[in-house]
PDB file of C-alpha atoms and ligand atoms in Angstrom:
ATOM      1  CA  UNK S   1     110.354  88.029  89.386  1.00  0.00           C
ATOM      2  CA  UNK S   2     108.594  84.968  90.877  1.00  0.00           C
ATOM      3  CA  UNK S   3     105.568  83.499  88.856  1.00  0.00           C
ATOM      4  CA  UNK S   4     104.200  82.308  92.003  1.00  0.00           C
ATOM      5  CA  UNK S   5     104.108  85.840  93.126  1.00  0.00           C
ATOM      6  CA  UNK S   6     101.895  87.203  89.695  1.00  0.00           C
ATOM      7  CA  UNK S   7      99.777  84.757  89.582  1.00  0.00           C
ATOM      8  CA  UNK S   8      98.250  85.151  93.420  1.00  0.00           C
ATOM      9  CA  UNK S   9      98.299  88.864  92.851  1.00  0.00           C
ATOM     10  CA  UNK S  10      96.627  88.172  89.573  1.00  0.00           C
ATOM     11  CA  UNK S  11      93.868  85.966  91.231  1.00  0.00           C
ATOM     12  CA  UNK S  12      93.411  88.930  94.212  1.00  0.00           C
ATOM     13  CA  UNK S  13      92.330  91.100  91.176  1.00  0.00           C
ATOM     14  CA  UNK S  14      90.249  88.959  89.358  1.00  0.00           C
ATOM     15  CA  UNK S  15      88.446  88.610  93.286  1.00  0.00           C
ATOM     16  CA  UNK S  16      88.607  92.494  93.669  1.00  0.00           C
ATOM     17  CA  UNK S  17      86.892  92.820  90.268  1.00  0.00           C
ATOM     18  CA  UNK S  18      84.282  90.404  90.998  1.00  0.00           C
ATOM     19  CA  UNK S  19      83.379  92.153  94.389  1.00  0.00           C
ATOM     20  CA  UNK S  20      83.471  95.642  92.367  1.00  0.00           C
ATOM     21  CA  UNK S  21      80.625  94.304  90.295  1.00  0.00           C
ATOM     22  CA  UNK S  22      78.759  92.596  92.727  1.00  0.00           C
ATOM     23  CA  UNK S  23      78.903  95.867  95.046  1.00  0.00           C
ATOM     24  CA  UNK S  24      77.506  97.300  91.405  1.00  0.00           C
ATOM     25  CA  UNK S  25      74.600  94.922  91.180  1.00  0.00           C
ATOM     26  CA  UNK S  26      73.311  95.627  94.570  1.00  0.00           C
ATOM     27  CA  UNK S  27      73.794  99.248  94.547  1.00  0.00           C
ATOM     28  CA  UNK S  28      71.567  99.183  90.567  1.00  0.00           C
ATOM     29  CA  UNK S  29      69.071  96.721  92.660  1.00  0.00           C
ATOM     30  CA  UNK S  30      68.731  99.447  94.936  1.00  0.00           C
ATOM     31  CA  UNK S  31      68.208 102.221  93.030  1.00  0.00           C
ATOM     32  CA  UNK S  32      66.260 100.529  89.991  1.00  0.00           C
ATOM     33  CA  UNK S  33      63.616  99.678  93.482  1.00  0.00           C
ATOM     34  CA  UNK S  34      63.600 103.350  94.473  1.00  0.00           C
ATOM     35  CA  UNK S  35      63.899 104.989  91.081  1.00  0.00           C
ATOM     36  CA  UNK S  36      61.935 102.613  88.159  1.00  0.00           C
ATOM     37  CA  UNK S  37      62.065 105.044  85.873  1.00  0.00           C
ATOM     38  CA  UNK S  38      66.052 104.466  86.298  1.00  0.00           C
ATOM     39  CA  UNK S  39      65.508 101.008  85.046  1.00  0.00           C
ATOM     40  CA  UNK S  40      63.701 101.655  81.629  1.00  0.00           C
ATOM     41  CA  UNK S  41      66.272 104.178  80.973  1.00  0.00           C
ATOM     42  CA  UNK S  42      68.815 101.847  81.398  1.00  0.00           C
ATOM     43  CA  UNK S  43      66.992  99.493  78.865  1.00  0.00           C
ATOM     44  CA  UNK S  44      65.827 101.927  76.311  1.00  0.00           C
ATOM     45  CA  UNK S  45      69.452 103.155  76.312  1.00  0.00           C
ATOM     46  CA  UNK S  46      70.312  99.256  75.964  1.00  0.00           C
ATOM     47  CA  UNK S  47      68.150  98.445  72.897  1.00  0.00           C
ATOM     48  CA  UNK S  48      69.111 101.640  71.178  1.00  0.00           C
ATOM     49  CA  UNK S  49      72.394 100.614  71.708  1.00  0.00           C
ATOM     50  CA  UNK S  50      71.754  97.308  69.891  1.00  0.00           C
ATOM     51  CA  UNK S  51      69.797  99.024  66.838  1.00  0.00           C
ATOM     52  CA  UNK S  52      73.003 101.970  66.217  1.00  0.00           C
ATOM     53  CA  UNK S  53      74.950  98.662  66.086  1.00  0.00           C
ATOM     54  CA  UNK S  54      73.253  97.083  64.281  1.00  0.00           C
ATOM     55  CA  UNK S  55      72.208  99.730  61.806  1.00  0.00           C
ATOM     56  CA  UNK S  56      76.197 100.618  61.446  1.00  0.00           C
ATOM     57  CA  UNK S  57      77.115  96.944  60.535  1.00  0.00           C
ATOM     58  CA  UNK S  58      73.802  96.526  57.821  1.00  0.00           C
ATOM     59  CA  UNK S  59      71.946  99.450  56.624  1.00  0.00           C
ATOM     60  CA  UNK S  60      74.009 102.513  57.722  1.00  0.00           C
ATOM     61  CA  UNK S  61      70.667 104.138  57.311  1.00  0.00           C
ATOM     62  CA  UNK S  62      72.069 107.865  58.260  1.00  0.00           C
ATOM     63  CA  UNK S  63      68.514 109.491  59.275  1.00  0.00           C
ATOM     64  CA  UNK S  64      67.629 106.896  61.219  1.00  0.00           C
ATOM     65  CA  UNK S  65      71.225 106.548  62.504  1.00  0.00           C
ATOM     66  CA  UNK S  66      70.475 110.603  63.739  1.00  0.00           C
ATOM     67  CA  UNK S  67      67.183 109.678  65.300  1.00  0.00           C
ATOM     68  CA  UNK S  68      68.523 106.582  67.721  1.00  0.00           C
ATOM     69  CA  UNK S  69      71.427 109.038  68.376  1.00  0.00           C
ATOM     70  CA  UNK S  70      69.252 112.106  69.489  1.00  0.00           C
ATOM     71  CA  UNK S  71      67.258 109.398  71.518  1.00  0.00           C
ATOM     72  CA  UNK S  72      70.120 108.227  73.052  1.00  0.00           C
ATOM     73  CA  UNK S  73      71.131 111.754  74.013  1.00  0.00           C
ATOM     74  CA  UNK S  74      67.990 112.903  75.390  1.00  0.00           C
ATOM     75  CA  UNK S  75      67.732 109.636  77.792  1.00  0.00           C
ATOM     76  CA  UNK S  76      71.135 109.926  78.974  1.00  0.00           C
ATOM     77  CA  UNK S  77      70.151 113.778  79.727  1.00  0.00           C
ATOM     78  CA  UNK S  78      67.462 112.537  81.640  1.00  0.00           C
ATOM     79  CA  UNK S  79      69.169 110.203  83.961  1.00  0.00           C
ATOM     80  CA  UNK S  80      72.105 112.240  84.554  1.00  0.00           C
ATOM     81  CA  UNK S  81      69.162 114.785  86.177  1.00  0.00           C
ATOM     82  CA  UNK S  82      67.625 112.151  87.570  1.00  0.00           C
ATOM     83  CA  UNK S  83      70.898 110.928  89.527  1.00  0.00           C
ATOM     84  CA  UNK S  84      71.781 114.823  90.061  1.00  0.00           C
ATOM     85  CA  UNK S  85      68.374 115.373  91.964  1.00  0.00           C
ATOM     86  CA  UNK S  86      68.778 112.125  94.405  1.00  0.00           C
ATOM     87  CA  UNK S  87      72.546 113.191  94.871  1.00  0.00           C
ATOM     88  CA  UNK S  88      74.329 110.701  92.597  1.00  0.00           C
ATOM     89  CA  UNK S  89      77.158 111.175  90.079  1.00  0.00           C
ATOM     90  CA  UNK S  90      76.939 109.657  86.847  1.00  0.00           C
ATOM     91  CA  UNK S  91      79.739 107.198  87.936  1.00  0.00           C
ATOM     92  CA  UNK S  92      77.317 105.836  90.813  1.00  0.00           C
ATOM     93  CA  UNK S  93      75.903 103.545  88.139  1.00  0.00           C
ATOM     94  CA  UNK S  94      79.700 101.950  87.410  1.00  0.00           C
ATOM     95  CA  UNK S  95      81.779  99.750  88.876  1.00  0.00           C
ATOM     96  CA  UNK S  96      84.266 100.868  91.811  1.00  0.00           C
ATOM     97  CA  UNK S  97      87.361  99.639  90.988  1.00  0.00           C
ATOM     98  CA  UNK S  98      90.814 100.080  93.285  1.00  0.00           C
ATOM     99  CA  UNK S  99      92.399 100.998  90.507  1.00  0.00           C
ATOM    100  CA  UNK S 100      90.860 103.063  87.931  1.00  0.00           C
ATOM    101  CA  UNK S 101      93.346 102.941  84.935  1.00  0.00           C
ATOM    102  CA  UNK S 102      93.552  99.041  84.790  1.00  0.00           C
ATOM    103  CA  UNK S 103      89.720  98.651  86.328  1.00  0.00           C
ATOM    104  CA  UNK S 104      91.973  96.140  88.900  1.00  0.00           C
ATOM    105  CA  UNK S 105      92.776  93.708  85.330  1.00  0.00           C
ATOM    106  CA  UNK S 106      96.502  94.992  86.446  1.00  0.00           C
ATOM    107  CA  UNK S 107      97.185  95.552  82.943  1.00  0.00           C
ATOM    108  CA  UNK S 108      96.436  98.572  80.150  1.00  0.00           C
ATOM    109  CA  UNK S 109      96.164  98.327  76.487  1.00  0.00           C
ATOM    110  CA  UNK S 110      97.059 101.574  74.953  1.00  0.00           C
ATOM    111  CA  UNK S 111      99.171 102.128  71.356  1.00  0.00           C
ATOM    112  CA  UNK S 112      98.199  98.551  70.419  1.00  0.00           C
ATOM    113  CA  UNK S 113     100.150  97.358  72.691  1.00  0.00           C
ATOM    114  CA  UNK S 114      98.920  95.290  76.563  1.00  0.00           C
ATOM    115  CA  UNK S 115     101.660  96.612  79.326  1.00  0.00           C
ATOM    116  CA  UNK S 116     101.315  96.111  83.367  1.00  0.00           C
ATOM    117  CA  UNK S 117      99.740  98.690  85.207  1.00  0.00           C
ATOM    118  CA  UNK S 118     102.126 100.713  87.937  1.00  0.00           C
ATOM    119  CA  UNK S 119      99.649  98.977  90.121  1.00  0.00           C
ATOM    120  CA  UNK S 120     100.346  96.006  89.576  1.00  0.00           C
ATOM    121  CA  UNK S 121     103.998  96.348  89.408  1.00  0.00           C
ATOM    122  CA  UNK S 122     104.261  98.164  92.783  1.00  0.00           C
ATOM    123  CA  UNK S 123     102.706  95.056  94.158  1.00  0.00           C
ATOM    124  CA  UNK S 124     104.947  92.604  92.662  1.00  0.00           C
ATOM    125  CA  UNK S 125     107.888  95.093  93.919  1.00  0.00           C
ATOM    126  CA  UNK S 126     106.564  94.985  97.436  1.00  0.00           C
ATOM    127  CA  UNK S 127     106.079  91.131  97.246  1.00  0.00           C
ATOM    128  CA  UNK S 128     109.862  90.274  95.966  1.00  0.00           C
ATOM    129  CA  UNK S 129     111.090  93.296  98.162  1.00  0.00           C
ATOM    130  CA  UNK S 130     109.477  91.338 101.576  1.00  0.00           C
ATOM    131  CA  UNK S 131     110.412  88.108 100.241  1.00  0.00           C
ATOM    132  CA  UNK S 132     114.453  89.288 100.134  1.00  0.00           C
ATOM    133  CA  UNK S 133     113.710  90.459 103.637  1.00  0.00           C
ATOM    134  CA  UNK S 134     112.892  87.086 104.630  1.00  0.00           C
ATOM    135  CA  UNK S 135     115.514  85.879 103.213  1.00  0.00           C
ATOM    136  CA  UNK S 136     117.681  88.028 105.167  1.00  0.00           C
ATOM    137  CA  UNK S 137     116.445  86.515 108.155  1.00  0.00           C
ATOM    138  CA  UNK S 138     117.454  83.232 107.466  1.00  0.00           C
ATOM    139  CA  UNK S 139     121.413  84.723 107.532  1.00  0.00           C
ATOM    140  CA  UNK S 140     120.968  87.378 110.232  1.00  0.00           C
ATOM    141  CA  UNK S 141     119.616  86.032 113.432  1.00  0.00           C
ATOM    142  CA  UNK S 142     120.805  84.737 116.760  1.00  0.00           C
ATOM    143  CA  UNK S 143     122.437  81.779 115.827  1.00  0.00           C
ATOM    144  CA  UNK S 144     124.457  83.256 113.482  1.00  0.00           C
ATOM    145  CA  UNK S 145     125.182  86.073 116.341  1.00  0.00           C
ATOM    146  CA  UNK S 146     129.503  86.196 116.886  1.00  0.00           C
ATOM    147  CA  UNK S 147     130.278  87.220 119.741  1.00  0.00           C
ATOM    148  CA  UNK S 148     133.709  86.681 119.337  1.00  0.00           C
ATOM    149  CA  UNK S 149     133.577  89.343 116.635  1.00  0.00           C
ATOM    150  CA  UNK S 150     133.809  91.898 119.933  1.00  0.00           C
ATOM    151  CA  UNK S 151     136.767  92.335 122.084  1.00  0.00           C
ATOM    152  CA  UNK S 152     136.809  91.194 125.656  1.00  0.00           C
ATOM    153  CA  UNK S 153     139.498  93.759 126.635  1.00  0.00           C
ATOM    154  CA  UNK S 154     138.273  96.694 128.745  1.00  0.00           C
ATOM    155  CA  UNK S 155     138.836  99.824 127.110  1.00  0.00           C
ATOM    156  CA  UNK S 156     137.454 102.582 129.174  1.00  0.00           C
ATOM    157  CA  UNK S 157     139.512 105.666 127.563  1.00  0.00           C
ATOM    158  CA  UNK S 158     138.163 104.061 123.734  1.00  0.00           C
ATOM    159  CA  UNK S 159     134.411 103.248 125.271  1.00  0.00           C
ATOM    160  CA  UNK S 160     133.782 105.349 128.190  1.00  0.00           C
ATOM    161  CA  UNK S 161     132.999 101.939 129.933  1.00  0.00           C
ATOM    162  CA  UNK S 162     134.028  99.823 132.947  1.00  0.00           C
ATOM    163  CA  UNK S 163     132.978  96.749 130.828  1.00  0.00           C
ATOM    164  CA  UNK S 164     134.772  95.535 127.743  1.00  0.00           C
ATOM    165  CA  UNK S 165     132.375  95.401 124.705  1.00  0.00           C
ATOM    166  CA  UNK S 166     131.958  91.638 124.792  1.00  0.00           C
ATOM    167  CA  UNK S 167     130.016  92.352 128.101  1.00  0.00           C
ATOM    168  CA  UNK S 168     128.337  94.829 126.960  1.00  0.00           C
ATOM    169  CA  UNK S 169     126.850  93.199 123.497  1.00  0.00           C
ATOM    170  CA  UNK S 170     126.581  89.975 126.132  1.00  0.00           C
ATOM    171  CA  UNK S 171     124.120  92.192 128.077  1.00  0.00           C
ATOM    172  CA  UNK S 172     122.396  93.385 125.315  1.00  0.00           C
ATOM    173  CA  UNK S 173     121.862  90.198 123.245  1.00  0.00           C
ATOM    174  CA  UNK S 174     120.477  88.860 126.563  1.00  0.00           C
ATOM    175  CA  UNK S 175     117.700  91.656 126.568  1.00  0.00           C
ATOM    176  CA  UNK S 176     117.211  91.455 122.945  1.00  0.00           C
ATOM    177  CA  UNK S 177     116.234  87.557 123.592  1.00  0.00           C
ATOM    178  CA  UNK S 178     114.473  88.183 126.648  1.00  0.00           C
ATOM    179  CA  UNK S 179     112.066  90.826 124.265  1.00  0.00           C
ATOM    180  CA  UNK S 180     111.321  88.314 121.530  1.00  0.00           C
ATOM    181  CA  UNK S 181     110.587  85.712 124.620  1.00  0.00           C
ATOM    182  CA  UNK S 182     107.955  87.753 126.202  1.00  0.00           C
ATOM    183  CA  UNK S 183     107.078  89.474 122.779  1.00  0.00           C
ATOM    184  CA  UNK S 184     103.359  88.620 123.570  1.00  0.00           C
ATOM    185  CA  UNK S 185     103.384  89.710 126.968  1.00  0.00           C
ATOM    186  CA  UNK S 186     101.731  93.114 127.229  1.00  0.00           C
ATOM    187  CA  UNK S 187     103.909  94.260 129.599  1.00  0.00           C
ATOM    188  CA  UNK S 188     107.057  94.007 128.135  1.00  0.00           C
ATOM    189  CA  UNK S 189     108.626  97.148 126.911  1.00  0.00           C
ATOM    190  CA  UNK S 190     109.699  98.170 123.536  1.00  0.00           C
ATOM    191  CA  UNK S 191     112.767  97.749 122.520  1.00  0.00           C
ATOM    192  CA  UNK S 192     114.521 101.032 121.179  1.00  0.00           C
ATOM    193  CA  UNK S 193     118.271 100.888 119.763  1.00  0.00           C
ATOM    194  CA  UNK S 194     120.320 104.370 118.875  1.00  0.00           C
ATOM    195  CA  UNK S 195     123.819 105.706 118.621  1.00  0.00           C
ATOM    196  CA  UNK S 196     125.881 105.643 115.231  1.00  0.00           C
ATOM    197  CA  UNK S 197     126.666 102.688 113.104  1.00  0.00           C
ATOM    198  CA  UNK S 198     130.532 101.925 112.714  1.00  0.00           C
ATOM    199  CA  UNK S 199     132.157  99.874 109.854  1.00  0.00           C
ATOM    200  CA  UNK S 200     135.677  98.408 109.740  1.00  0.00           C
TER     201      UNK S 200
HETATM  202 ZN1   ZN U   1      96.056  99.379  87.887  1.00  0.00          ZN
END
């Protein structure tokens, strides 16, 4: 598995993420403008945040633990209706990530333990799998083309054929070139190959 290869995909999601929260901020602009109430809800529910914190790490103060809890509840009540009556879900207010299990990190931490998200993986996979392609090319192409490998005698009983299949793989490889020659030419046609594959 190529480094190379994880660390670009690794820098595409750090991008992704940083769209996914910009796209965030604008949509909260847009709404906090149209809905203010929105807006202190979101910083009550902030601050309260803060204090159950903050109250769990000093006091642990249980009554007053219940009371920022029941406020909590009651303003997160009230913005889930006020989202419901403009049309929103409650997720409108969070990030939109391609990938919802890693939130596009490409990695999960579950059982104590950080592993790489399938999609992550699937992209390396794709990556290495195109890359081998490549490869490929680099051994299979023209120049490597034998066509000495077919037989110049004229079999017609064997072929069905009044040309011997040097000809015909001559004729062939000479349309095959003339396609990727006039590749960008809109009229040239596609190029379609069928029958059965044969090994020896
Ligand atoms: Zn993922």
């Amino acid at each position: 598995m190529s480094n190379n290869n994880l660390k670009a995909l690794l820098r595409e999601y750090e991008q992704k993420r940083i769209l996914a929260i910009t796209d965030l901020e604008h949509r909260k602009n847009k709404l906090y403008n149209e809905n203010p109430r929105l807006e202190q809800i979101d910083k009550e529910l902030n601050s309260l945040a803060f204090r159950t914190t903050k109250q769990l790490l000093e006091k642990n103060d249980e009554n007053l633990l219940n009371t920022l809890n029941a406020k909590i509840k009651k303003l997160k009540i009230e913005k889930h209706n006020i989202l419901k009556s403009i049309g929103k879900d409650d997720d409108f207010l969070e990030p939109y990530y391609d990938c919802p299990i890693c939130k596009d990190t490409g990695y999960v931490f579950s059982n104590y333990k950080t592993t790489m998200c399938n999609c992550l993986k699937q992209k390396l996979f794709d990556l290495e799998f195109n890359k081998s392609n490549i490869y490929n090319l680099k051994k299979y192409n023209f120049e490597n083309f034998l066509l000495t490998y077919y037989s110049n005698v004229v079999d017609k009983n064997k072929y069905n054929s009044n040309f011997s299949p040097r000809e015909n793989i001559e004729n062939i490889k000479k349309i095959a070139m003339n396609f990727i020659n006039n590749f960008d030419d809109p009229n040239t046609k596609n190029l379609l190959f069928t029958g059965n594959t044969r090994f020896r």
